[in-house]
PDB file of C-alpha atoms and ligand atoms in Angstrom:
ATOM      1  CA  MET A 212       2.641  -3.849  -4.897  1.00  0.00           C
ATOM      2  CA  LEU A 213       2.768  -7.152  -3.063  1.00  0.00           C
ATOM      3  CA  ARG A 214       0.413  -9.824  -4.436  1.00  0.00           C
ATOM      4  CA  ILE A 215       0.073 -12.655  -1.991  1.00  0.00           C
ATOM      5  CA  ARG A 216      -2.225 -15.676  -1.505  1.00  0.00           C
ATOM      6  CA  ALA A 217      -4.706 -15.496   1.356  1.00  0.00           C
ATOM      7  CA  ASP A 218      -3.480 -18.835   2.856  1.00  0.00           C
ATOM      8  CA  LEU A 219       0.030 -17.401   3.149  1.00  0.00           C
ATOM      9  CA  VAL A 220      -1.313 -14.341   4.946  1.00  0.00           C
ATOM     10  CA  ASP A 221      -3.188 -16.726   7.294  1.00  0.00           C
ATOM     11  CA  GLU A 222       0.163 -18.530   8.015  1.00  0.00           C
ATOM     12  CA  ILE A 223       1.914 -15.246   8.833  1.00  0.00           C
ATOM     13  CA  VAL A 224      -0.955 -14.211  11.169  1.00  0.00           C
ATOM     14  CA  ALA A 225      -1.027 -17.581  12.903  1.00  0.00           C
ATOM     15  CA  HIS A 226       2.790 -17.577  13.396  1.00  0.00           C
ATOM     16  CA  ALA A 227       2.735 -14.012  14.798  1.00  0.00           C
ATOM     17  CA  ARG A 228      -0.101 -14.886  17.209  1.00  0.00           C
ATOM     18  CA  ARG A 229       1.716 -18.037  18.363  1.00  0.00           C
ATOM     19  CA  GLU A 230       4.972 -16.090  19.185  1.00  0.00           C
ATOM     20  CA  HIS A 231       3.325 -13.002  20.716  1.00  0.00           C
ATOM     21  CA  PRO A 232       4.672 -11.174  22.782  1.00  0.00           C
ATOM     22  CA  ASN A 233       7.906 -12.217  21.079  1.00  0.00           C
ATOM     23  CA  GLU A 234       8.322 -11.120  17.498  1.00  0.00           C
ATOM     24  CA  ALA A 235       7.764 -13.832  14.931  1.00  0.00           C
ATOM     25  CA  CYS A 236       9.887 -13.811  11.759  1.00  0.00           C
ATOM     26  CA  GLY A 237      10.205 -15.758   8.549  1.00  0.00           C
ATOM     27  CA  ILE A 238      10.383 -15.873   4.795  1.00  0.00           C
ATOM     28  CA  ILE A 239       8.106 -16.721   1.929  1.00  0.00           C
ATOM     29  CA  ALA A 240      10.238 -18.036  -0.880  1.00  0.00           C
ATOM     30  CA  GLY A 241       9.348 -18.042  -4.542  1.00  0.00           C
ATOM     31  CA  PRO A 242      10.941 -18.764  -7.872  1.00  0.00           C
ATOM     32  CA  GLU A 243      13.809 -16.361  -8.709  1.00  0.00           C
ATOM     33  CA  GLY A 244      12.595 -13.325 -10.543  1.00  0.00           C
ATOM     34  CA  SER A 245       8.914 -14.304 -10.277  1.00  0.00           C
ATOM     35  CA  ASP A 246       7.972 -11.845  -7.489  1.00  0.00           C
ATOM     36  CA  ARG A 247       5.535 -14.629  -6.413  1.00  0.00           C
ATOM     37  CA  PRO A 248       5.583 -15.720  -2.787  1.00  0.00           C
ATOM     38  CA  GLU A 249       4.923 -19.481  -2.623  1.00  0.00           C
ATOM     39  CA  ARG A 250       6.783 -21.407   0.101  1.00  0.00           C
ATOM     40  CA  PHE A 251       6.138 -20.477   3.722  1.00  0.00           C
ATOM     41  CA  LEU A 252       9.268 -20.742   5.845  1.00  0.00           C
ATOM     42  CA  PRO A 253       8.701 -19.689   9.464  1.00  0.00           C
ATOM     43  CA  MET A 254      12.050 -18.954  11.153  1.00  0.00           C
ATOM     44  CA  ARG A 255      13.265 -18.964  14.753  1.00  0.00           C
ATOM     45  CA  ASN A 256      13.761 -15.536  16.397  1.00  0.00           C
ATOM     46  CA  ALA A 257      17.256 -15.990  17.937  1.00  0.00           C
ATOM     47  CA  ALA A 258      16.664 -12.874  20.089  1.00  0.00           C
ATOM     48  CA  ALA A 259      13.828 -14.731  21.841  1.00  0.00           C
ATOM     49  CA  ASP A 260      16.099 -17.591  23.003  1.00  0.00           C
ATOM     50  CA  PRO A 261      16.361 -17.737  26.821  1.00  0.00           C
ATOM     51  CA  ASP A 262      20.162 -17.504  26.588  1.00  0.00           C
ATOM     52  CA  TYR A 263      20.244 -14.543  24.193  1.00  0.00           C
ATOM     53  CA  PRO A 264      22.453 -11.880  25.893  1.00  0.00           C
ATOM     54  CA  GLY A 265      20.413  -8.897  24.697  1.00  0.00           C
ATOM     55  CA  LEU A 266      21.228  -6.225  22.173  1.00  0.00           C
ATOM     56  CA  PRO A 267      22.609  -3.040  23.772  1.00  0.00           C
ATOM     57  CA  ASN A 268      20.495  -0.050  22.569  1.00  0.00           C
ATOM     58  CA  THR A 269      20.349   3.646  23.349  1.00  0.00           C
ATOM     59  CA  ARG A 270      17.192   5.573  22.752  1.00  0.00           C
ATOM     60  CA  ILE A 271      15.840   8.978  23.715  1.00  0.00           C
ATOM     61  CA  ASP A 272      12.883   9.167  26.117  1.00  0.00           C
ATOM     62  CA  PRO A 273      10.281  11.166  24.136  1.00  0.00           C
ATOM     63  CA  GLU A 274       8.996  12.874  27.328  1.00  0.00           C
ATOM     64  CA  THR A 275      12.188  13.809  29.163  1.00  0.00           C
ATOM     65  CA  GLY A 276      14.648  13.857  26.265  1.00  0.00           C
ATOM     66  CA  GLU A 277      17.019  11.756  28.333  1.00  0.00           C
ATOM     67  CA  LYS A 278      19.092   8.939  26.983  1.00  0.00           C
ATOM     68  CA  ILE A 279      17.917   5.486  27.987  1.00  0.00           C
ATOM     69  CA  GLU A 280      20.396   2.571  27.874  1.00  0.00           C
ATOM     70  CA  GLU A 281      18.622  -0.682  27.465  1.00  0.00           C
ATOM     71  CA  LEU A 282      18.975  -4.226  26.312  1.00  0.00           C
ATOM     72  CA  ARG A 283      16.586  -5.502  23.666  1.00  0.00           C
ATOM     73  CA  PHE A 284      15.308  -9.059  23.444  1.00  0.00           C
ATOM     74  CA  GLY A 285      12.947 -10.972  21.216  1.00  0.00           C
ATOM     75  CA  ASP A 286       9.897  -8.926  22.235  1.00  0.00           C
ATOM     76  CA  THR A 287      11.359  -5.777  20.666  1.00  0.00           C
ATOM     77  CA  PHE A 288      13.385  -7.012  17.744  1.00  0.00           C
ATOM     78  CA  PHE A 289      14.174 -10.156  15.745  1.00  0.00           C
ATOM     79  CA  ILE A 290      17.279 -11.783  14.381  1.00  0.00           C
ATOM     80  CA  PHE A 291      17.368 -14.935  12.286  1.00  0.00           C
ATOM     81  CA  ASP A 292      19.274 -17.808  13.815  1.00  0.00           C
ATOM     82  CA  SER A 293      22.495 -17.747  11.653  1.00  0.00           C
ATOM     83  CA  LYS A 294      22.619 -21.574  11.206  1.00  0.00           C
ATOM     84  CA  GLU A 295      18.989 -21.807  10.232  1.00  0.00           C
ATOM     85  CA  TRP A 296      19.299 -18.837   7.841  1.00  0.00           C
ATOM     86  CA  LEU A 297      22.323 -20.412   6.192  1.00  0.00           C
ATOM     87  CA  ALA A 298      20.462 -23.720   5.721  1.00  0.00           C
ATOM     88  CA  VAL A 299      17.388 -21.948   4.340  1.00  0.00           C
ATOM     89  CA  HIS A 300      19.539 -19.861   2.091  1.00  0.00           C
ATOM     90  CA  ARG A 301      21.296 -22.883   0.664  1.00  0.00           C
ATOM     91  CA  GLU A 302      18.008 -24.693   0.121  1.00  0.00           C
ATOM     92  CA  MET A 303      16.501 -21.688  -1.683  1.00  0.00           C
ATOM     93  CA  THR A 304      19.548 -21.443  -3.924  1.00  0.00           C
ATOM     94  CA  ALA A 305      19.393 -25.156  -4.760  1.00  0.00           C
ATOM     95  CA  ARG A 306      15.706 -24.720  -5.674  1.00  0.00           C
ATOM     96  CA  GLU A 307      16.360 -21.523  -7.673  1.00  0.00           C
ATOM     97  CA  GLU A 308      14.256 -19.552  -5.266  1.00  0.00           C
ATOM     98  CA  GLU A 309      14.705 -16.203  -3.484  1.00  0.00           C
ATOM     99  CA  PRO A 310      13.096 -14.609  -0.433  1.00  0.00           C
ATOM    100  CA  VAL A 311      10.126 -12.822  -1.999  1.00  0.00           C
ATOM    101  CA  VAL A 312       8.655 -11.865   1.371  1.00  0.00           C
ATOM    102  CA  ILE A 313      10.583 -11.299   4.604  1.00  0.00           C
ATOM    103  CA  TYR A 314       8.114 -10.876   7.463  1.00  0.00           C
ATOM    104  CA  HIS A 315       8.187 -10.172  11.162  1.00  0.00           C
ATOM    105  CA  SER A 316       5.789  -9.009  13.810  1.00  0.00           C
ATOM    106  CA  HIS A 317       5.665  -5.929  16.022  1.00  0.00           C
ATOM    107  CA  THR A 318       4.081  -6.751  19.352  1.00  0.00           C
ATOM    108  CA  GLN A 319       4.485  -3.823  21.774  1.00  0.00           C
ATOM    109  CA  PRO A 320       1.545  -1.538  22.670  1.00  0.00           C
ATOM    110  CA  TYR A 321       3.580   1.503  21.475  1.00  0.00           C
ATOM    111  CA  SER A 322       4.935   0.028  18.248  1.00  0.00           C
ATOM    112  CA  GLU A 323       3.371   0.556  14.833  1.00  0.00           C
ATOM    113  CA  ALA A 324       3.618  -1.943  11.950  1.00  0.00           C
ATOM    114  CA  TYR A 325       6.391   0.273  10.507  1.00  0.00           C
ATOM    115  CA  PRO A 326      10.095  -0.621  10.032  1.00  0.00           C
ATOM    116  CA  SER A 327      12.255   0.333  13.028  1.00  0.00           C
ATOM    117  CA  ALA A 328      15.796   1.670  12.693  1.00  0.00           C
ATOM    118  CA  ILE A 329      17.163  -1.855  13.189  1.00  0.00           C
ATOM    119  CA  ASP A 330      14.709  -3.215  10.609  1.00  0.00           C
ATOM    120  CA  VAL A 331      15.926  -0.691   8.018  1.00  0.00           C
ATOM    121  CA  GLU A 332      19.576  -1.361   8.854  1.00  0.00           C
ATOM    122  CA  SER A 333      19.196  -5.128   8.442  1.00  0.00           C
ATOM    123  CA  ALA A 334      17.115  -4.974   5.232  1.00  0.00           C
ATOM    124  CA  LEU A 335      19.636  -6.205   2.672  1.00  0.00           C
ATOM    125  CA  GLU A 336      17.409  -7.809  -0.036  1.00  0.00           C
ATOM    126  CA  PRO A 337      16.571  -5.178  -2.645  1.00  0.00           C
ATOM    127  CA  ASN A 338      13.939  -7.433  -4.298  1.00  0.00           C
ATOM    128  CA  ALA A 339      12.159  -8.501  -1.122  1.00  0.00           C
ATOM    129  CA  HIS A 340       8.850  -7.262   0.180  1.00  0.00           C
ATOM    130  CA  TYR A 341       9.309  -6.462   3.843  1.00  0.00           C
ATOM    131  CA  VAL A 342       6.012  -7.334   5.616  1.00  0.00           C
ATOM    132  CA  ILE A 343       5.303  -6.285   9.142  1.00  0.00           C
ATOM    133  CA  ILE A 344       2.375  -7.567  11.105  1.00  0.00           C
ATOM    134  CA  GLY A 345       1.244  -5.758  14.234  1.00  0.00           C
ATOM    135  CA  THR A 346      -0.278  -7.900  16.960  1.00  0.00           C
ATOM    136  CA  LYS A 347      -0.675  -5.434  19.828  1.00  0.00           C
ATOM    137  CA  ASP A 348      -4.483  -5.789  19.522  1.00  0.00           C
ATOM    138  CA  PRO A 349      -5.454  -9.292  20.535  1.00  0.00           C
ATOM    139  CA  VAL A 350      -8.194  -9.515  17.898  1.00  0.00           C
ATOM    140  CA  ARG A 351      -7.366  -7.250  14.970  1.00  0.00           C
ATOM    141  CA  HIS A 352      -3.928  -7.380  13.361  1.00  0.00           C
ATOM    142  CA  GLU A 353      -2.335  -4.844  11.069  1.00  0.00           C
ATOM    143  CA  LEU A 354      -0.538  -6.060   7.974  1.00  0.00           C
ATOM    144  CA  ARG A 355       1.680  -3.727   5.956  1.00  0.00           C
ATOM    145  CA  SER A 356       4.321  -4.154   3.318  1.00  0.00           C
ATOM    146  CA  TYR A 357       7.416  -2.083   2.397  1.00  0.00           C
ATOM    147  CA  ARG A 358      10.307  -1.877   0.007  1.00  0.00           C
ATOM    148  CA  ILE A 359      13.565  -0.949   1.738  1.00  0.00           C
ATOM    149  CA  LEU A 360      16.354   0.289  -0.522  1.00  0.00           C
ATOM    150  CA  ASP A 361      19.524   1.930   0.727  1.00  0.00           C
ATOM    151  CA  GLY A 362      17.869   2.916   3.979  1.00  0.00           C
ATOM    152  CA  VAL A 363      14.790   4.397   2.234  1.00  0.00           C
ATOM    153  CA  VAL A 364      11.421   2.941   3.257  1.00  0.00           C
ATOM    154  CA  THR A 365       8.563   2.947   0.799  1.00  0.00           C
ATOM    155  CA  GLU A 366       5.150   1.497   1.751  1.00  0.00           C
ATOM    156  CA  GLU A 367       3.323  -0.469  -0.941  1.00  0.00           C
ATOM    157  CA  GLU A 368      -0.184  -1.876  -1.386  1.00  0.00           C
ATOM    158  CA  ILE A 369      -0.994  -5.485  -0.559  1.00  0.00           C
ATOM    159  CA  ASP A 370      -3.245  -7.438  -2.934  1.00  0.00           C
ATOM    160  CA  VAL A 371      -4.511 -10.568  -1.245  1.00  0.00           C
ATOM    161  CA  VAL A 372      -5.715 -13.158  -3.744  1.00  0.00           C
ATOM    162  CA  GLU A 373      -7.175 -16.662  -3.467  1.00  0.00           C
ATOM    163  CA  SER A 374      -4.875 -18.030  -6.228  1.00  0.00           C
ATOM    164  CA  TYR A 375      -2.220 -16.599  -8.467  1.00  0.00           C
ATOM    165  CA  MET A 376      -3.751 -18.444 -11.403  1.00  0.00           C
ATOM    166  CA  PHE A 377      -6.876 -16.307 -11.445  1.00  0.00           C
ATOM    167  CA  ALA A 378      -5.209 -13.086 -10.294  1.00  0.00           C
ATOM    168  CA  HIS A 379      -5.497 -10.217 -12.750  1.00  0.00           C
ATOM    169  CA  THR A 380      -2.268 -10.235 -14.663  1.00  0.00           C
ATOM    170  CA  GLY A 381      -2.694  -7.452 -17.171  1.00  0.00           C
ATOM    171  CA  ALA A 382      -4.246  -6.684 -20.523  1.00  0.00           C
ATOM    172  CA  ASP A 383      -1.929  -9.089 -22.380  1.00  0.00           C
ATOM    173  CA  ASP A 384      -3.855 -12.068 -21.028  1.00  0.00           C
ATOM    174  CA  VAL A 385      -7.235 -10.789 -22.236  1.00  0.00           C
ATOM    175  CA  PRO A 386      -8.186 -12.510 -25.498  1.00  0.00           C
ATOM    176  CA  ASP A 387      -9.077 -10.254 -28.417  1.00  0.00           C
ATOM    177  CA  ARG A 388     -12.795  -9.853 -29.003  1.00  0.00           C
ATOM    178  CA  ASP A 389     -14.722  -9.453 -32.301  1.00  0.00           C
TER     179      ASP A 389
HETATM  180 ZN1  LIG B 106      10.744  -4.642  13.504  1.00  0.00          ZN
END
């Protein structure tokens, strides 16, 4: 399960709406081993840069069964800018943080808030919660979270809380009565 503060969810939604129809992407860092997302780090989607050459992709047309050769840009996938990612990674290491949440948006009318083949391939952080926000509807968004391990996608529940301090943390914190 992903437990996340409501203000961080608001940040993800705002970032995704700002970038639409390009995919927004970013990280929420937290203390190593805490599983607690705390620091919102929106990232640039390098595939949305005007000079991005496009990612060659082959897919099968679901109606005709024919192969379609296409180039994908920032409106159908995301890639962190390598320099920015390196800088963020260094900063997290120095602060003893890790990427607790790695989020991006899906924007196309046909796309669900579910990891694509590229998303699964590029998911290399075994401890991260992979959050996808769907923004195809201009008013209602869809927010879902996954674990991705060795190519296997498992959806998990999202618990949105006002504060981690008052979140239910288990029976050990309940004082004995009587
Ligand atoms: Zn995706």
